[in-house]
Coordinates of C-alpha atoms in Angstrom, one line a residue:
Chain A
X1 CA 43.6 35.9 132.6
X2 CA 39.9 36.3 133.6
X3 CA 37.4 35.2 131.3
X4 CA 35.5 38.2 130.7
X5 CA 32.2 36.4 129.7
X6 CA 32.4 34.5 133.3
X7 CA 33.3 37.4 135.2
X8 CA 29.7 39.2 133.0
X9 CA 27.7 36.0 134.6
X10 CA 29.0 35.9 138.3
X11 CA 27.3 39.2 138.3
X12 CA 24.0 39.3 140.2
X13 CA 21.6 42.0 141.5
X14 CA 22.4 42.1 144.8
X15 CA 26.6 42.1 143.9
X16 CA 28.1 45.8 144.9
X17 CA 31.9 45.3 144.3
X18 CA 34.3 43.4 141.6
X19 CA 37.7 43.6 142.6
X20 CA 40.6 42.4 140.3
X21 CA 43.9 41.9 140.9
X22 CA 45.9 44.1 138.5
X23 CA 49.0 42.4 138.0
X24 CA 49.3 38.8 139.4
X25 CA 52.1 38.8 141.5
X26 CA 54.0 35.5 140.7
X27 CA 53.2 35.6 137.1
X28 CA 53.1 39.5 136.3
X29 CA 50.1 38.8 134.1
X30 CA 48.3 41.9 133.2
X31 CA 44.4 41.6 133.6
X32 CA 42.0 43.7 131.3
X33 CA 41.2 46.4 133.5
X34 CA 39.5 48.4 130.6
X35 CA 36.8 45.5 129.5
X36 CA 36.5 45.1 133.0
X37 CA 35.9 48.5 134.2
X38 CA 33.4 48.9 131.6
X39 CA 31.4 45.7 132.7
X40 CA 31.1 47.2 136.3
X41 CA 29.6 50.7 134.8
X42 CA 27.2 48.6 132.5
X43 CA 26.4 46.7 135.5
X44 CA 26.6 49.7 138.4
X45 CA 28.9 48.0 140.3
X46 CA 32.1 49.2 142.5
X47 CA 35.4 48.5 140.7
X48 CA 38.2 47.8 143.1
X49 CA 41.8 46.6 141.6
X50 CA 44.9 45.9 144.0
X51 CA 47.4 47.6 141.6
X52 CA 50.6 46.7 144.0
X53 CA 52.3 45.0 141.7
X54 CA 51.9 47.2 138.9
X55 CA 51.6 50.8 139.8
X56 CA 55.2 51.7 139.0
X57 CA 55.5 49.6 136.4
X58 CA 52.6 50.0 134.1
X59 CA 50.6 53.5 133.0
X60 CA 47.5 53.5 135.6
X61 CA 44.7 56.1 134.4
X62 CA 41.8 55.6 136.8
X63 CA 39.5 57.6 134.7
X64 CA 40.0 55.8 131.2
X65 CA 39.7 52.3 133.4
X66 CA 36.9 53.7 135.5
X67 CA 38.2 52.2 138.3
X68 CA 36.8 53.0 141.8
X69 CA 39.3 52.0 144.4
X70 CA 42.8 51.4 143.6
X71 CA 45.4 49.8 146.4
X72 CA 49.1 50.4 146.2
X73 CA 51.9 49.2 148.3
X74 CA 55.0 51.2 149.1
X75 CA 57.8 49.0 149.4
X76 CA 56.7 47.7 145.8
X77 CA 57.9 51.5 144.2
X78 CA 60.8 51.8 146.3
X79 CA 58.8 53.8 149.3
X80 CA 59.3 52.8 152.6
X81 CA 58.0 49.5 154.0
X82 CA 54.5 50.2 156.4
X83 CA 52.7 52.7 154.1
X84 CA 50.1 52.3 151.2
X85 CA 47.1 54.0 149.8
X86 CA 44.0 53.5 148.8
X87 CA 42.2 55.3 145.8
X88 CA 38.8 56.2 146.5
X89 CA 36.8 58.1 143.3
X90 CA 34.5 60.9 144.9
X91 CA 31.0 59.7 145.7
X92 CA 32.0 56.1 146.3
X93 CA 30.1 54.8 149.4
X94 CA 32.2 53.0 151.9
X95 CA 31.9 51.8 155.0
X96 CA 35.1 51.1 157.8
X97 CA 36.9 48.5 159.0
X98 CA 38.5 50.0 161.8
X99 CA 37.1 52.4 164.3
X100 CA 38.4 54.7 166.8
X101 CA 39.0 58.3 166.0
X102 CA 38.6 60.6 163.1
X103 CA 41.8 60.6 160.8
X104 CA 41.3 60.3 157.9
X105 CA 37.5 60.8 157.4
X106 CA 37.6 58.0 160.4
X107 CA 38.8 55.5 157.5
X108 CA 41.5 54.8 159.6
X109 CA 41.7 56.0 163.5
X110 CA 45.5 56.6 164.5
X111 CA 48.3 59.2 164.3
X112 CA 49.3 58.9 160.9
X113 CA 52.9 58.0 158.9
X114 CA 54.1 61.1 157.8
X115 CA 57.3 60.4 157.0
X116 CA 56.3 57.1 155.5
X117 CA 53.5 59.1 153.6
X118 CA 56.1 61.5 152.3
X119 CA 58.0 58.5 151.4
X120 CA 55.4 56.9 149.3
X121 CA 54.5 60.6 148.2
X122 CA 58.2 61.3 146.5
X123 CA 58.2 57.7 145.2
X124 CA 55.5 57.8 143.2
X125 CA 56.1 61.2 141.4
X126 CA 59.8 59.1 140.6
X127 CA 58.3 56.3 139.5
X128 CA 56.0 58.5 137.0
X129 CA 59.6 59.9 135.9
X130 CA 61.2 57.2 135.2
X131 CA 58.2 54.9 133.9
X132 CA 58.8 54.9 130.3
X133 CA 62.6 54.7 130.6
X134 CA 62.7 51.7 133.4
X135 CA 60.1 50.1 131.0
X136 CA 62.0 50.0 128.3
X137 CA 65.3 48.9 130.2
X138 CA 63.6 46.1 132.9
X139 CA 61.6 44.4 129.9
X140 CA 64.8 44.0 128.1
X141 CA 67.0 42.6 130.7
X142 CA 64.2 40.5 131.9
X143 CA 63.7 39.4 127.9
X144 CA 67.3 38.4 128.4
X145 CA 67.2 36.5 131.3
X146 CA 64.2 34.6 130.0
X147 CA 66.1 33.7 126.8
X148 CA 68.7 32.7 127.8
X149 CA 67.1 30.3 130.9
X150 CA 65.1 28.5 128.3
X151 CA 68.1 28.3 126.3
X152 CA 70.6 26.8 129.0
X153 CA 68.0 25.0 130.9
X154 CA 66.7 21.7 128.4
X155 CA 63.1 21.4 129.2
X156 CA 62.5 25.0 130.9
X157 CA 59.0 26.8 129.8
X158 CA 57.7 30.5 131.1
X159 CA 54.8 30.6 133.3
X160 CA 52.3 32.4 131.4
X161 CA 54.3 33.9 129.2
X162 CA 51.9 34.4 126.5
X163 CA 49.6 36.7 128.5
X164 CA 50.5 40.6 128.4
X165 CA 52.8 40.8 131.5
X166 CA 54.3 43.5 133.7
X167 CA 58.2 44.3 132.5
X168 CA 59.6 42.8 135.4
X169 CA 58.5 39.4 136.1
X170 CA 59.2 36.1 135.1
X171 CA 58.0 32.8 135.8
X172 CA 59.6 29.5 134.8
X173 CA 58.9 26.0 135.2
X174 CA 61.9 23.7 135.2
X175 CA 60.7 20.2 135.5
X176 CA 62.8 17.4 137.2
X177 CA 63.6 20.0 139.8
X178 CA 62.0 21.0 143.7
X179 CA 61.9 24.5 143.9
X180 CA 62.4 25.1 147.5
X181 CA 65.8 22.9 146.6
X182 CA 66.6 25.4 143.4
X183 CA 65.5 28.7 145.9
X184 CA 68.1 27.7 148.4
X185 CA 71.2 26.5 146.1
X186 CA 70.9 29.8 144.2
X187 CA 70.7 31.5 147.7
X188 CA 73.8 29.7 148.5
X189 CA 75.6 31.7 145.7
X190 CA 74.0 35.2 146.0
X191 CA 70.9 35.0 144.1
X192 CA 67.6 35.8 145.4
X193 CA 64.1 34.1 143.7
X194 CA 60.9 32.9 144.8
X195 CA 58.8 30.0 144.4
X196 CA 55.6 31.7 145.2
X197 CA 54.4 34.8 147.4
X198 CA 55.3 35.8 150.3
X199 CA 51.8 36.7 151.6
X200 CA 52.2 32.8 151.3
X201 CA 55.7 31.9 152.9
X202 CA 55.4 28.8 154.9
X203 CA 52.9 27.1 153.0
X204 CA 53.9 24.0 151.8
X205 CA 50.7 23.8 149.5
X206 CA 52.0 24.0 145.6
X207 CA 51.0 27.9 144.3
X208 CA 47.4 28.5 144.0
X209 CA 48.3 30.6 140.8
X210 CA 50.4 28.1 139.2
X211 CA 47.9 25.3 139.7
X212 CA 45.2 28.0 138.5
X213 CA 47.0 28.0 135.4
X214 CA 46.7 24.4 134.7
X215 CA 49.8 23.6 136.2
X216 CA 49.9 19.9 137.6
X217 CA 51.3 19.9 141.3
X218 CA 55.1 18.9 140.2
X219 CA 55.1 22.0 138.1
X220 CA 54.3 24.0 139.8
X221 CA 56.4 23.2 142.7
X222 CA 59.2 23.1 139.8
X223 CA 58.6 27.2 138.9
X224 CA 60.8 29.7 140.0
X225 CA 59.8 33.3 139.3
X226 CA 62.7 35.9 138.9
X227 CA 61.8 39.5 139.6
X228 CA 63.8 42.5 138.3
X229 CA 63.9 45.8 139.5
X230 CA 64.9 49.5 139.0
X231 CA 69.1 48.7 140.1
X232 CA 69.1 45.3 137.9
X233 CA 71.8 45.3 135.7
X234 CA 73.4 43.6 133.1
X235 CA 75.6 42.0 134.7
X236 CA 73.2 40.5 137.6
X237 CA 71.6 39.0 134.5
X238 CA 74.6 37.4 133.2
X239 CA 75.3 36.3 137.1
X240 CA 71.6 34.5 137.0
X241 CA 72.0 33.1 134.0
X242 CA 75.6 31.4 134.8
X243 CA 74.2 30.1 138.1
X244 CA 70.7 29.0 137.2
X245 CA 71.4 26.3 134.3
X246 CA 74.5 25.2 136.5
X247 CA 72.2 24.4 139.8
X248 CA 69.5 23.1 137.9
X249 CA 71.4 20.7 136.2
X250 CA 73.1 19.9 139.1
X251 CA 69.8 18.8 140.9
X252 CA 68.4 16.7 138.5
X253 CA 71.6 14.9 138.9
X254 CA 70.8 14.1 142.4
X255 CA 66.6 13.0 140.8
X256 CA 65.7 9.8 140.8
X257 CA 62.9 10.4 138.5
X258 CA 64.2 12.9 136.3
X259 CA 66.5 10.8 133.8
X260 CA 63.7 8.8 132.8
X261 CA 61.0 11.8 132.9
X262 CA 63.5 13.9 130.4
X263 CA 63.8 11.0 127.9
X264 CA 60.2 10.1 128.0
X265 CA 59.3 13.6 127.0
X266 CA 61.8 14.3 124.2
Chain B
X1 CA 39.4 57.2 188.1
X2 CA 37.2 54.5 187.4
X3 CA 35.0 53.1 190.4
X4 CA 35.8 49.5 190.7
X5 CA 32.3 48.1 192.5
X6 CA 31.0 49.6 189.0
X7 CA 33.6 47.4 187.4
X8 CA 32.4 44.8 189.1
X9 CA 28.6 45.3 188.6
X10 CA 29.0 46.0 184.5
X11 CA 30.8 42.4 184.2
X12 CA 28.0 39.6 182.8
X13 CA 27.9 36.2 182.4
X14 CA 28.5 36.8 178.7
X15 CA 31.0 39.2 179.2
X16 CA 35.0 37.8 177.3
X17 CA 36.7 41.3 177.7
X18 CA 37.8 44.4 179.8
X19 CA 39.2 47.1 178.4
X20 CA 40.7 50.0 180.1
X21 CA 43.1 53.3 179.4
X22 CA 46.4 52.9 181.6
X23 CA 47.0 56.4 181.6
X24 CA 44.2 59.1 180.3
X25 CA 45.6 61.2 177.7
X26 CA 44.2 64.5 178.3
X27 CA 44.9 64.4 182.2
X28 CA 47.5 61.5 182.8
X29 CA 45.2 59.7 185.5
X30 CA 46.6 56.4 186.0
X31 CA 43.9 53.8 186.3
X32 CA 44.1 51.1 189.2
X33 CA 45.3 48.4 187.0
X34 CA 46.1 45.9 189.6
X35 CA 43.2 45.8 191.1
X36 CA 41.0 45.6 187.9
X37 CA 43.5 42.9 186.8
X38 CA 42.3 40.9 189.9
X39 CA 39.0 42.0 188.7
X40 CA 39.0 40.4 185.5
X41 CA 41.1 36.9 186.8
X42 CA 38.1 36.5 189.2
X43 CA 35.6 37.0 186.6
X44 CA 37.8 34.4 184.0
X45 CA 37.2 37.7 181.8
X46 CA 40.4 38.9 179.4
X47 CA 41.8 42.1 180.7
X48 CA 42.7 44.4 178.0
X49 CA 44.6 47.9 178.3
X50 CA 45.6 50.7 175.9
X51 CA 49.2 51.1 177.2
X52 CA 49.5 54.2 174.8
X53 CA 50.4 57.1 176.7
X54 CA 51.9 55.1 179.7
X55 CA 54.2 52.8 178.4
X56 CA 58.0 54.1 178.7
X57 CA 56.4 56.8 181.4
X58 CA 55.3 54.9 184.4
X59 CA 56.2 50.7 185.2
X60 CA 54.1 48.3 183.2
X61 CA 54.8 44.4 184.5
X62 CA 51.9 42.7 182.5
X63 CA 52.4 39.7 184.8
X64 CA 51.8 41.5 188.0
X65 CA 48.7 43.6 186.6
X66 CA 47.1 40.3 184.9
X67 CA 46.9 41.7 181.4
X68 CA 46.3 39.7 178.9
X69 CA 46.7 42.4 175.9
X70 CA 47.9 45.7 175.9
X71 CA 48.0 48.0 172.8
X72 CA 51.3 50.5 172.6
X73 CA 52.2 53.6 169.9
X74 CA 55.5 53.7 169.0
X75 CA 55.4 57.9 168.5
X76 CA 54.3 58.0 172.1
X77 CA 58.0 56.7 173.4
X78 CA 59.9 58.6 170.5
X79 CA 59.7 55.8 167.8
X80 CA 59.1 56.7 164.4
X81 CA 55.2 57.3 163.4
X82 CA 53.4 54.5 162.0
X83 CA 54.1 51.8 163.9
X84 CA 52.8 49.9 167.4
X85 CA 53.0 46.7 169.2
X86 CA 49.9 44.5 170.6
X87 CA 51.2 42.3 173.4
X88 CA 48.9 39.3 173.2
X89 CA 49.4 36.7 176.3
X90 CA 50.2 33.2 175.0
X91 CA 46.9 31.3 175.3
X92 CA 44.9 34.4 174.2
X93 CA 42.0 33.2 171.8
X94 CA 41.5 36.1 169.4
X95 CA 40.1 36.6 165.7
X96 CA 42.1 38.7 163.2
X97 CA 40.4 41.9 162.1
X98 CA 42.0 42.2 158.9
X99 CA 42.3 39.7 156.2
X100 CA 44.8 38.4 153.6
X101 CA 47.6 37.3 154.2
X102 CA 50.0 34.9 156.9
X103 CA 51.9 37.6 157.9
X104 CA 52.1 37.9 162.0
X105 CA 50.2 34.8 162.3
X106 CA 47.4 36.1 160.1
X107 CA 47.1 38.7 162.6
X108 CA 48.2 41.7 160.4
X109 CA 48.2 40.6 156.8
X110 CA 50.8 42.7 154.9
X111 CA 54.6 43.7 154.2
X112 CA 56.1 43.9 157.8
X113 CA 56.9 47.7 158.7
X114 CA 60.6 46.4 159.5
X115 CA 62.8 49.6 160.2
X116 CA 59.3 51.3 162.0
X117 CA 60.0 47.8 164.2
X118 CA 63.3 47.9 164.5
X119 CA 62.9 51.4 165.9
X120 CA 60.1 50.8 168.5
X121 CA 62.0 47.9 170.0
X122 CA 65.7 50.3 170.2
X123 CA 62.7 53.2 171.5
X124 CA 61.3 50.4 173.9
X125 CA 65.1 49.4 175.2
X126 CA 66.2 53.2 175.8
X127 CA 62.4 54.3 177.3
X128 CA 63.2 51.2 180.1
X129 CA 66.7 52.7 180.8
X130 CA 65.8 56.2 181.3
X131 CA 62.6 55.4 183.0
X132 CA 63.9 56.0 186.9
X133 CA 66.0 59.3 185.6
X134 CA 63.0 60.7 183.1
X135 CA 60.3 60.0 186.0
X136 CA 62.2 62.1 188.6
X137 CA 63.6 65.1 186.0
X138 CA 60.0 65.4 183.9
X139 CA 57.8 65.4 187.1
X140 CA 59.6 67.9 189.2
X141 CA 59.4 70.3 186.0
X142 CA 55.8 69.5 185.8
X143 CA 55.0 70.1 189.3
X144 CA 57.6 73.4 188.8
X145 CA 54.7 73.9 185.5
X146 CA 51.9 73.5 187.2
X147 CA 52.7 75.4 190.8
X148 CA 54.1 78.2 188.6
X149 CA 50.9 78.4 186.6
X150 CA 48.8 78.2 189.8
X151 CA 50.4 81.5 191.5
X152 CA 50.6 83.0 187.9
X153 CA 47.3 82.6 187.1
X154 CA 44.3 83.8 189.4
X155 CA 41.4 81.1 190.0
X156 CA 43.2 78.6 187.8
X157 CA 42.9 74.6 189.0
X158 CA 44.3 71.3 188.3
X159 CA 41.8 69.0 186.4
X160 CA 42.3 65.8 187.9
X161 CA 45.4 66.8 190.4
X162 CA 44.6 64.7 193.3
X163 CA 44.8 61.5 191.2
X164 CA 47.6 59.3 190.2
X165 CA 49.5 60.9 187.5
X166 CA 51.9 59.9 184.7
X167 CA 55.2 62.2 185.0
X168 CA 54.8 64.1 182.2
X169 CA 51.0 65.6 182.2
X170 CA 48.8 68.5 183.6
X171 CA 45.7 69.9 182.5
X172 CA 44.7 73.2 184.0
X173 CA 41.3 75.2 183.7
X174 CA 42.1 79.1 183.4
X175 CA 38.2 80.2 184.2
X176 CA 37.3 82.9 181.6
X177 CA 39.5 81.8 178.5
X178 CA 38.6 80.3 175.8
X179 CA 40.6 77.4 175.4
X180 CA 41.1 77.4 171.7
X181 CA 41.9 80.7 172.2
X182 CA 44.2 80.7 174.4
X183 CA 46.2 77.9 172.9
X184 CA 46.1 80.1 169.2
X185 CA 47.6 82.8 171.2
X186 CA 50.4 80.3 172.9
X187 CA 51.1 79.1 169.8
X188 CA 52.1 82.5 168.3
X189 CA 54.6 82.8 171.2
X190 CA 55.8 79.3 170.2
X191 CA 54.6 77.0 172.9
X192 CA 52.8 74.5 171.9
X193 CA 49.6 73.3 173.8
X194 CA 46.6 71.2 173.1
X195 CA 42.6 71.5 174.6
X196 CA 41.9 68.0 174.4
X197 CA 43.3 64.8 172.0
X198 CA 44.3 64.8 168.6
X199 CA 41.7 61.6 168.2
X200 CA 39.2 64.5 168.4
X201 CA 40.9 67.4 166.8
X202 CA 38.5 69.3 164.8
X203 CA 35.6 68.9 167.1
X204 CA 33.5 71.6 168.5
X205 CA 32.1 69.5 171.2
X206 CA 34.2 70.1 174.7
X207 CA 36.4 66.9 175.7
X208 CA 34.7 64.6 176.8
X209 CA 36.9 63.6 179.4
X210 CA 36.7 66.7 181.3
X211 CA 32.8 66.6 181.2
X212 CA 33.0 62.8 182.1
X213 CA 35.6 64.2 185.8
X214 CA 32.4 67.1 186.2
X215 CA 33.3 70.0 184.4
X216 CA 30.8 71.7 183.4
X217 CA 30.8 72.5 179.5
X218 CA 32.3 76.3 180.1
X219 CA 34.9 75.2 182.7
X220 CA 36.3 72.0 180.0
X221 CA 36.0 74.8 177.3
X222 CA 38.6 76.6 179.3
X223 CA 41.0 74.3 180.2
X224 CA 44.7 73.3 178.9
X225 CA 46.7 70.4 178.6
X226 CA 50.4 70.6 178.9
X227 CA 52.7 67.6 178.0
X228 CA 56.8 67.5 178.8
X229 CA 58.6 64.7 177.6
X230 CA 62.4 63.5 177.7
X231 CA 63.5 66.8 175.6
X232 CA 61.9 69.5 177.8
X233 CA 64.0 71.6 179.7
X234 CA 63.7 73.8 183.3
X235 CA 64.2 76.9 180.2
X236 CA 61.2 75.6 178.5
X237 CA 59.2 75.6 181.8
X238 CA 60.1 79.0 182.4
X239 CA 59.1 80.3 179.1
X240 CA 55.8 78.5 179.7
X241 CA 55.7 80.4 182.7
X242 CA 56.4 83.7 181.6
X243 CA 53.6 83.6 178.4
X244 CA 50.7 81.5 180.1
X245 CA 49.9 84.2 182.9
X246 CA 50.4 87.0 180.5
X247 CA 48.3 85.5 177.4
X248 CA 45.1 84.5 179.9
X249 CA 45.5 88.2 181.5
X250 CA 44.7 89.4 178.0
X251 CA 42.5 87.3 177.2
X252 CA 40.7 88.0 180.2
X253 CA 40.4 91.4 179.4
X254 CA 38.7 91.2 176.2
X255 CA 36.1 88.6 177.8
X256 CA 32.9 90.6 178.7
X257 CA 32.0 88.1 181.2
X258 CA 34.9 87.3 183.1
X259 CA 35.5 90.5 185.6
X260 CA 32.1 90.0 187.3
X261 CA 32.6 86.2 187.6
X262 CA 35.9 86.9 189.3
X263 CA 34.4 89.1 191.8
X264 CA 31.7 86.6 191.9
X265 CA 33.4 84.1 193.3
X266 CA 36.2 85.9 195.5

């Protein structure tokens, strides 16, 4: 979470934009968007958030957070993959990054997505539907995943878990273990995680997030986070949680340094 | 067409790019590519073209032409919308536009558009198999087109005729019509037309194509573009051919200047 009082004194008089990422992506952590918003009026300053990860899956009101610009993905509320959108409040002065012709008010030159705008269009108004009810539903399951990981895994702790988080996310640390090792073996057997983001697949750097958190380098290449979605069920949860504990354990078998770490910590 | 000792005298010692349109998009003049590839090699200047409207219409061998990028549009060769493909010659030194991500090599930060690629490259496969077959079948219907609109329509001309042509493009100037007009009155009949490109849809300024070829600003106000692709069929050219004539006649009628420039200039 941001620190509200450092975000007040990075302020200066010649800044003309704060953006904030709504919901972090590996974590689901849900920043203050309302102190926040309310720091940029006081200080007449844009407010942009990237809301990808939680439009969908969190109420958004761009009037009570005063927000100026607002990103969304598609693929992230079950649109197609290849469109977006970007809020823009009226009166907010912006300049392009692309030139060429004159769609849309020149923002962005080129014969536009229609079916991918329809697309995003149709899954939005869903997502508003079923917002309350998927809420509900994800946050449980993902409750029960959570549970019962840091039950079957000795050692396990959540990423994070004490900030507000979006209903669907869930990062855990499981020490002794390599997560790239953990991400393939539960491949192997049908399940699909991830170790970090894949705006940063590739890298062999430990998560920025993770070690943003505090999370010393063997952490953090020890998290996994799970992500549930609108067609998780029940019984994908009780899949994860039979696999996980099993394929952890059976790596830190194979550690050299885990035996000893374990019995030095308990 | 472009004059190539021009070419030669714009290029500066600090000069790192051509860029050049394959095919024009209001009037289908193919550009000497070849030669302004040679151009550019002897000059150790990149050699850029916007393949748009050419690619799947005419032959594009970017080893025999020299180009070191060329930009495509899927829509243009019956992909889906929203998607397009930059062919960037290995060696090429460029600097991303856009920001974020690792995505196509930092390129084009963001959630790959995979079914919009998927389609292009099937689009690309089937455009290079029906290329001999669409080239002979769309330009003899628009040379039937544009010899039937000729005799149908007194005083009209071919902007552009006596150049190098993709298959699948004329532009005609009916003297005495209002172009937007005319292509209101087409489209009640259910032929669809267009005065200019949709890059500049909306504009009240006359194309400036046709003013850049030496129209004069009444003459590129009254001309038409007329675009055939895979699906048009010898019925379709004879539809066009049996509303054009008819809708300039009237509007011909109604223009109070029209009868004495006729006379004028027979």
């Amino acid at each position: 979470m941001i620190d509200l009082q450092d975000l007040r004194r990075a302020i200066r008089p010649e800044t003309v934009l704060i953006t904030i990422m709504h919901a972090n992506n590996e974590l689901g952590a849900v920043q203050p968007l309302e102190e926040i918003g309310r720091i940029a009026k006081e200080a007449d300053v844009y407010f942009h958030t990237d809301a990808v990860q939680s439009a969908g899956k969190i109420p958004i009101d761009v009037t009570t957070l005063q927000i100026d610009l607002l990103s969304i993905s598609g693929h992230k509320l079950y649109a197609p993959k290849g469109i977006g959108a970007l809020y823009v409040r009226g009166g907010t002065r912006l300049r392009q990054l692309l030139y060429g012709g004159h769609h849309q008010r020149g923002f962005r030159p080129g014969t536009e997505n229609v079916a991918g705008i329809v697309g995003l269009g149709k899954a939005a108004e869903i997502a508003r539907k079923a917002l309350a009810e998927d809420t509900q539903r994800i946050s449980a399951l993902r409750d029960k995943l959570q549970q019962g990981l840091l039950q079957g895994v000795p050692h396990s702790r959540v990423n994070a878990g004490a900030a507000p988080r979006t209903p669907n996310t869930t990062n855990l640390v499981f020490p002794g273990v390599e997560g790239e090792a953990l991400l393939i073996a539960l491949d192997l057997k049908g399940l699909a995680c991830s170790t970090g983001a894949a705006c940063s697949s590739g890298a062999v750097e430990p998560s920025h997030v993770l070690t943003a958190i505090g999370l010393p380098p063997e952490e953090a290449r020890a998290s996994l986070r799970f992500s549930l979605g609108r067609h998780t069920t029940a019984a994908d949860i009780d899949f994860a949680l039979n696999v996980v504990p099993a394929a952890v354990a059976q790596l830190r078998e194979l550690s050299p340094t885990y035996h000893k770490e374990a019995t030095a910590h308990s």
